[in-house]
Short mmCIF file of C-alpha atoms in Angstrom, two decimals:
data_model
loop_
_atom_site.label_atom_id
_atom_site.label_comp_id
_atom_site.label_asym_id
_atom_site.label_seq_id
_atom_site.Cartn_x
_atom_site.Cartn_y
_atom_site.Cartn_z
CA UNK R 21 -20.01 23.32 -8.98
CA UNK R 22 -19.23 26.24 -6.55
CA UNK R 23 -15.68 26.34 -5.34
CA UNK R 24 -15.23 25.25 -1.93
CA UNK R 25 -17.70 22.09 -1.99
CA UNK R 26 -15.39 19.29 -3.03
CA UNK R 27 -14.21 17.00 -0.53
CA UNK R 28 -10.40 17.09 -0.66
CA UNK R 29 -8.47 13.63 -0.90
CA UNK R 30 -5.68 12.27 1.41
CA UNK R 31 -2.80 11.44 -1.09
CA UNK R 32 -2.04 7.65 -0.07
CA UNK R 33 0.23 5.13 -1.03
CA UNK R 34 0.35 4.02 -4.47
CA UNK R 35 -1.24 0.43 -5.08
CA UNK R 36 0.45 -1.75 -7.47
CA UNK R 37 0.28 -5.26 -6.78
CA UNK R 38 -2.79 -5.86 -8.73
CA UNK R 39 -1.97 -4.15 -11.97
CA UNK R 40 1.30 -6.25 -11.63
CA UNK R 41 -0.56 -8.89 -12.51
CA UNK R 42 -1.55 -10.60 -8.88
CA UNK R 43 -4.90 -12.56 -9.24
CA UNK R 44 -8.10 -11.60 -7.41
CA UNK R 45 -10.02 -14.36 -6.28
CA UNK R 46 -13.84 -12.67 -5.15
CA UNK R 47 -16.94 -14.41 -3.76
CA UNK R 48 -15.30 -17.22 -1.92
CA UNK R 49 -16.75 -19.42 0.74
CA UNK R 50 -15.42 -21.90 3.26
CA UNK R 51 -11.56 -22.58 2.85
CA UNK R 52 -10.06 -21.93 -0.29
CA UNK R 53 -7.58 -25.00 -0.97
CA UNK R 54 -5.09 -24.87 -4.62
CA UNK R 55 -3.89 -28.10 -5.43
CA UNK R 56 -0.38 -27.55 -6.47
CA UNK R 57 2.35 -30.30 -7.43
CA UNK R 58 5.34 -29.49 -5.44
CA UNK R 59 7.56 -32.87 -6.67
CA UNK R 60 7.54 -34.27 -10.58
CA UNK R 61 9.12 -37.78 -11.76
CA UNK R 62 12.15 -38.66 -12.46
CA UNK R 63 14.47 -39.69 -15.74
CA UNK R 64 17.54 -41.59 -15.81
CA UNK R 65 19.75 -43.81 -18.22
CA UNK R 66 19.72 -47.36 -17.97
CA UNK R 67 21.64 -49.96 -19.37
CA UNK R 68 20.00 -52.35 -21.72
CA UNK R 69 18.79 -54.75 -18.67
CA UNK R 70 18.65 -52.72 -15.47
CA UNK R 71 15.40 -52.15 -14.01
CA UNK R 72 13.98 -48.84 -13.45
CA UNK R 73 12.77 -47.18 -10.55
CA UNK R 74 9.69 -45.57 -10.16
CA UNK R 75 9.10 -42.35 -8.71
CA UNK R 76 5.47 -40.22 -8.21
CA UNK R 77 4.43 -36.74 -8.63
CA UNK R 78 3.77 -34.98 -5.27
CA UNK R 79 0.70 -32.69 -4.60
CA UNK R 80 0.82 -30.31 -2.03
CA UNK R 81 -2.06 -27.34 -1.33
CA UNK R 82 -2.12 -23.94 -0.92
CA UNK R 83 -4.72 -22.99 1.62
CA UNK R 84 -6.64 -19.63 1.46
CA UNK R 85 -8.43 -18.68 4.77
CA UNK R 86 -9.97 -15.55 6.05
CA UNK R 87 -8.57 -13.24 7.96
CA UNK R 88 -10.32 -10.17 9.09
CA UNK R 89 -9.53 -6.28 7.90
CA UNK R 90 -11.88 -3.92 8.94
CA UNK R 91 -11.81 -0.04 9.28
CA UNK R 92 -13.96 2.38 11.09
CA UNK R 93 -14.41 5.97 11.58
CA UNK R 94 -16.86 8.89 12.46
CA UNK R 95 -18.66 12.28 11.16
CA UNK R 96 -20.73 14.62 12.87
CA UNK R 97 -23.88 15.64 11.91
CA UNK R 98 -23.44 18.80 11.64
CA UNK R 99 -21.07 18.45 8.98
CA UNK R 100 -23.54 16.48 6.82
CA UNK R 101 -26.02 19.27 6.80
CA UNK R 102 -23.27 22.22 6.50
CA UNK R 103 -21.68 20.25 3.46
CA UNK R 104 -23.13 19.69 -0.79
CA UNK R 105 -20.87 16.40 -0.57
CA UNK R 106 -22.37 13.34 -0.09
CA UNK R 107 -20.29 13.04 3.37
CA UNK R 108 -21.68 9.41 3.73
CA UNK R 109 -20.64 7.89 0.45
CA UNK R 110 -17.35 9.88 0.57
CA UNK R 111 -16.52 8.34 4.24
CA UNK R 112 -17.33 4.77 2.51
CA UNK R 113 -15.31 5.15 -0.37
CA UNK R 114 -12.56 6.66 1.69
CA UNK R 115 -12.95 3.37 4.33
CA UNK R 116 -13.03 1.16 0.97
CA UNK R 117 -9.50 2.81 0.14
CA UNK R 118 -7.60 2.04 3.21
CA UNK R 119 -8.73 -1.26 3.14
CA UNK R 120 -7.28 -1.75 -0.68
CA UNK R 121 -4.44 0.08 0.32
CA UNK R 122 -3.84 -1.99 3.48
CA UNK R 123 -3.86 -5.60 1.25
CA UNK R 124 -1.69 -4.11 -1.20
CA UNK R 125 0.65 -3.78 1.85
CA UNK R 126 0.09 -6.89 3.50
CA UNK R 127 0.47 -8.62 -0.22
CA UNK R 128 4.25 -7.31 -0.05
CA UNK R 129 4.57 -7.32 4.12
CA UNK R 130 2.16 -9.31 5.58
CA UNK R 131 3.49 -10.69 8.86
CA UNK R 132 1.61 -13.89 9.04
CA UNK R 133 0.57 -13.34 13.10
CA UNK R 134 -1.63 -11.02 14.95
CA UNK R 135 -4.49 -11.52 12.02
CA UNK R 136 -2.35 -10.31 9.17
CA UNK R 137 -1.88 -12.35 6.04
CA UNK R 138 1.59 -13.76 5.37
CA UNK R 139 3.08 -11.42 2.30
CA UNK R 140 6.30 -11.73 0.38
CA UNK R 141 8.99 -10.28 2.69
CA UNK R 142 7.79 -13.09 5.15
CA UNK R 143 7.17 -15.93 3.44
CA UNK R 144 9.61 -18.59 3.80
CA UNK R 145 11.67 -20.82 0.74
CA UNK R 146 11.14 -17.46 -1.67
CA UNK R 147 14.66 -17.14 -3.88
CA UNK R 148 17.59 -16.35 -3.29
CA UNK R 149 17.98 -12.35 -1.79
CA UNK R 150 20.16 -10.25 -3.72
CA UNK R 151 22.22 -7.88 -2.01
CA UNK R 152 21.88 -4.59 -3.34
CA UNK R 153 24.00 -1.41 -2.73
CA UNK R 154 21.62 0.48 -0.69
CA UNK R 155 18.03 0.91 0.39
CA UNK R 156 17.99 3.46 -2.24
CA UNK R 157 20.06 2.17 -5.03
CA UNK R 158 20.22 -0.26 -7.18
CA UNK R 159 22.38 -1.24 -10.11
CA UNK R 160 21.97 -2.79 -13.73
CA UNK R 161 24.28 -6.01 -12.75
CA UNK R 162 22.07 -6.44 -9.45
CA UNK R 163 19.01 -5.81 -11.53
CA UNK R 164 20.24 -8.71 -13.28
CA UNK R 165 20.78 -10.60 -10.53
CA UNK R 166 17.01 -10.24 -9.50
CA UNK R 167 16.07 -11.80 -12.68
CA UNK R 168 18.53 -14.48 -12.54
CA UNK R 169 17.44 -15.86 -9.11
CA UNK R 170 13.95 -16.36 -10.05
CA UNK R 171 15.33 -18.37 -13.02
CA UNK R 172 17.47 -20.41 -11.05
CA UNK R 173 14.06 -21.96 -9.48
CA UNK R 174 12.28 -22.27 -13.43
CA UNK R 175 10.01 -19.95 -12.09
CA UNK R 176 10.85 -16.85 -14.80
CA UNK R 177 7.67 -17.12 -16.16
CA UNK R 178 3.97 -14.69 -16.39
CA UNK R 179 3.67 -11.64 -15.27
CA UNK R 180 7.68 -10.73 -14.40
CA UNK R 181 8.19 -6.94 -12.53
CA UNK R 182 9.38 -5.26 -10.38
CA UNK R 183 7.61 -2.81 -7.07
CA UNK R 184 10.66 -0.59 -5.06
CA UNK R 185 10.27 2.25 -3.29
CA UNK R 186 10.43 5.66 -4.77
CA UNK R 187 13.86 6.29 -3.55
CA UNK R 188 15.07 2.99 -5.82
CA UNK R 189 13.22 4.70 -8.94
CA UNK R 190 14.52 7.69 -8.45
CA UNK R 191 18.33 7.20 -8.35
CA UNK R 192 17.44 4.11 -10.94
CA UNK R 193 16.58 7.54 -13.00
CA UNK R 194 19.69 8.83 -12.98
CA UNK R 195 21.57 5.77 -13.08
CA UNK R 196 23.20 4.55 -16.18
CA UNK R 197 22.89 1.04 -17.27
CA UNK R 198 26.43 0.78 -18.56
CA UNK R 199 28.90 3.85 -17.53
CA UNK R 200 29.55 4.19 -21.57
CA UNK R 201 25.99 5.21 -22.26
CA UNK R 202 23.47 7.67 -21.23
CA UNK R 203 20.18 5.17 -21.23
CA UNK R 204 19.10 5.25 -17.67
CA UNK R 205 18.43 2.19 -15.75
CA UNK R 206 14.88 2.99 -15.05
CA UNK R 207 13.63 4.42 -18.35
CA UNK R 208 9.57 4.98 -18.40
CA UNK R 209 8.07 2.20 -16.69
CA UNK R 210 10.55 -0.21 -16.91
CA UNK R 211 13.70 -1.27 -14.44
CA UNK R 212 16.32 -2.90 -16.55
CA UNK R 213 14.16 -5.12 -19.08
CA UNK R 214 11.41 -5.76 -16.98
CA UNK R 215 8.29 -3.30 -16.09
CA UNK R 216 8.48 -1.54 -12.48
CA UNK R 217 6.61 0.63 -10.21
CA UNK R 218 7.01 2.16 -7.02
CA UNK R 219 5.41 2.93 -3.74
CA UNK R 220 5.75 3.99 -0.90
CA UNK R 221 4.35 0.70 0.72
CA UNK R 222 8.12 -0.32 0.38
CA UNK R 223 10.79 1.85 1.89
CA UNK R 224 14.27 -0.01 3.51
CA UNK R 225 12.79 -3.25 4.55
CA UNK R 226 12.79 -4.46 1.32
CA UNK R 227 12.81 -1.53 -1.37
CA UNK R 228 13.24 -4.05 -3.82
CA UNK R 229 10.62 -7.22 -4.81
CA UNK R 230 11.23 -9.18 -8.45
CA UNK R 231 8.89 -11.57 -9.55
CA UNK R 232 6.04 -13.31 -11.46
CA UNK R 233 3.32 -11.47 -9.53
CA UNK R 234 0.43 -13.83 -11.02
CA UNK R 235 1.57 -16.20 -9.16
CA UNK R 236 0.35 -13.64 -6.07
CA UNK R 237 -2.99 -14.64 -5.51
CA UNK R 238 -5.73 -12.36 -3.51
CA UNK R 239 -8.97 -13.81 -1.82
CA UNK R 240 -11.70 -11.92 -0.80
CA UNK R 241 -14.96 -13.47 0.74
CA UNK R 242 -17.91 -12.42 -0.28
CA UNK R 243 -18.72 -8.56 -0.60
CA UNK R 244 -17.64 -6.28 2.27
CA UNK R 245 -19.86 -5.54 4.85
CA UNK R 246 -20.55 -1.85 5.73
CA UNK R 247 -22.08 -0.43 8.79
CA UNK R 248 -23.72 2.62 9.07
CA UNK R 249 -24.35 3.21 13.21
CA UNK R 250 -26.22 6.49 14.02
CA UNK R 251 -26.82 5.34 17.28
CA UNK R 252 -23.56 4.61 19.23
CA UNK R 253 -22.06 8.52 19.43
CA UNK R 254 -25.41 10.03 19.01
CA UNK R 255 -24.61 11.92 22.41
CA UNK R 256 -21.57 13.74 19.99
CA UNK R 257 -23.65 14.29 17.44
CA UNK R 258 -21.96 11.40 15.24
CA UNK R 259 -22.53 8.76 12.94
CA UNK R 260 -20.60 5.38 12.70
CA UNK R 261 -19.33 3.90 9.51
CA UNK R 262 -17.72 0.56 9.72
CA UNK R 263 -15.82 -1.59 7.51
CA UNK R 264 -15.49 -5.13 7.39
CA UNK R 265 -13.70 -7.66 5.11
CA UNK R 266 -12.46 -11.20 5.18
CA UNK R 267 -9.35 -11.41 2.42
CA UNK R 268 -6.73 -13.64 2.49
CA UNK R 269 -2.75 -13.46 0.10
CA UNK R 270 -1.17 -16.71 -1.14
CA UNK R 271 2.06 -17.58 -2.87
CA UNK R 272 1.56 -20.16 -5.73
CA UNK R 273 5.31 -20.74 -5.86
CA UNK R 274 7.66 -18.94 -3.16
CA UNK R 275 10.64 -19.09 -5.87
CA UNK R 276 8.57 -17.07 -7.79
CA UNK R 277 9.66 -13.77 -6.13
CA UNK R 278 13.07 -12.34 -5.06
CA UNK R 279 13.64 -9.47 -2.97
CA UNK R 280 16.59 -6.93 -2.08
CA UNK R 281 18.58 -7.28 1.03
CA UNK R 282 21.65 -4.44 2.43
#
């Protein structure tokens, strides 16, 4: 069409979690709770007469329940009758972004208070931290050292990556695995022998997360609910759109992920 009526997009921050291989869960209702076995039996030698002794399997759950992310914002009326663009859909698409871009976040950061969801960084019992050379650098031995922490707890396994920040891919670019060679540690998508993206959800606090990301698991409730309200700032000339949704993040196993301390 004519030049000039496109709506032009806010760059945002790069979404990765999913197509890591984290699991959506949609449509739930009511409490979501995952069995999961969190003890197994035990084995032993005996001699020819000694009498064995028993031991059970332990179930434990992992509970899903939601929490509420919601966005709002406003356009005037003039601008829907000066503009070709279908302002209304744009503004809901554009709410339906920050709220995907917000539980990619909360997936990796999630607090666990004050409503949010309780993401990686926070979640207790996760691997051991490797302590990498900076914020923005990483090397191949502490690559390694990702990998071999998640191993340590069995849990090397599914979908195995790694998110940093952009700073961590872009010295990983330049960085040679071994000083005799010129193969750089990040080479296309992948960080050492694993696949890798980056984002600028991460940036110090970690800029590193390793792990089996299918064993991240995403729950949204039902479909989101959108509000259109031409009423409430009608004396501005404005219409309401609000956006509601109930998601929840769970870890499957905690020593399924492994993140980058200074």
């Amino acid at each position: 069409g004519p030049q000039g009526q496109s709506m032009i997009d806010l760059y945002r921050n790069k979404m990765h979690v999913v197509a890591m291989g984290a699991r959506v869960l949609s449509g739930l209702q009511g409490t979501l709770a995952i069995p999961r076995q969190t003890g197994g039996a035990t084995v032993a030698w005996l001699a020819e007469d000694a009498t064995i002794t028993a031991s059970n399997q332990t179930v434990g759950q992992l509970t899903l329940t939601p929490h509420r992310l919601a966005a709002a914002t406003a356009f005037s009326t003039q601008l829907l009758s000066q503009s070709s663009t279908d302002i209304e859909n744009f503004v809901r698409g554009d709410l339906m972004t920050v709220l995907a871009v917000e539980k990619d976040r909360a997936c990796l950061l999630g607090s666990g208070s004050s409503g949010e969801p309780l993401g990686i960084y926070n979640t207790p019992n996760i691997a051991a931290t490797v302590d990498i050379t900076a914020t923005a650098s990483i090397t191949y031995a502490e690559a390694v050292q990702f990998e071999t922490n998640v191993a340590a707890g069995n849990a090397d396994l599914g979908s195995l990556g790694y998110i940093t920040s952009v700073h961590i891919r872009g010295t990983a670019r330049i960085t040679p695995k071994f000083s005799s060679t010129a193969t750089p540690l990040w080479d296309g998508d992948m960080l050492g022998s694993y696949p890798a993206r980056a984002t600028n959800q991460l940036t110090a606090t970690p800029s590193v997360i390793f792990g089996n990301w299918s064993d991240l698991i995403i729950g949204d409730w039902v479909s989101p609910e959108i509000i259109v309200d031409p009423y409430s700032l009608s004396m501005a000339n404005q219409v309401r759109i609000v956006v509601h949704q109930l998601t929840d993040v769970g870890i499957r196993h905690p020593k399924s992920f492994c993140f980058g301390v200074v």
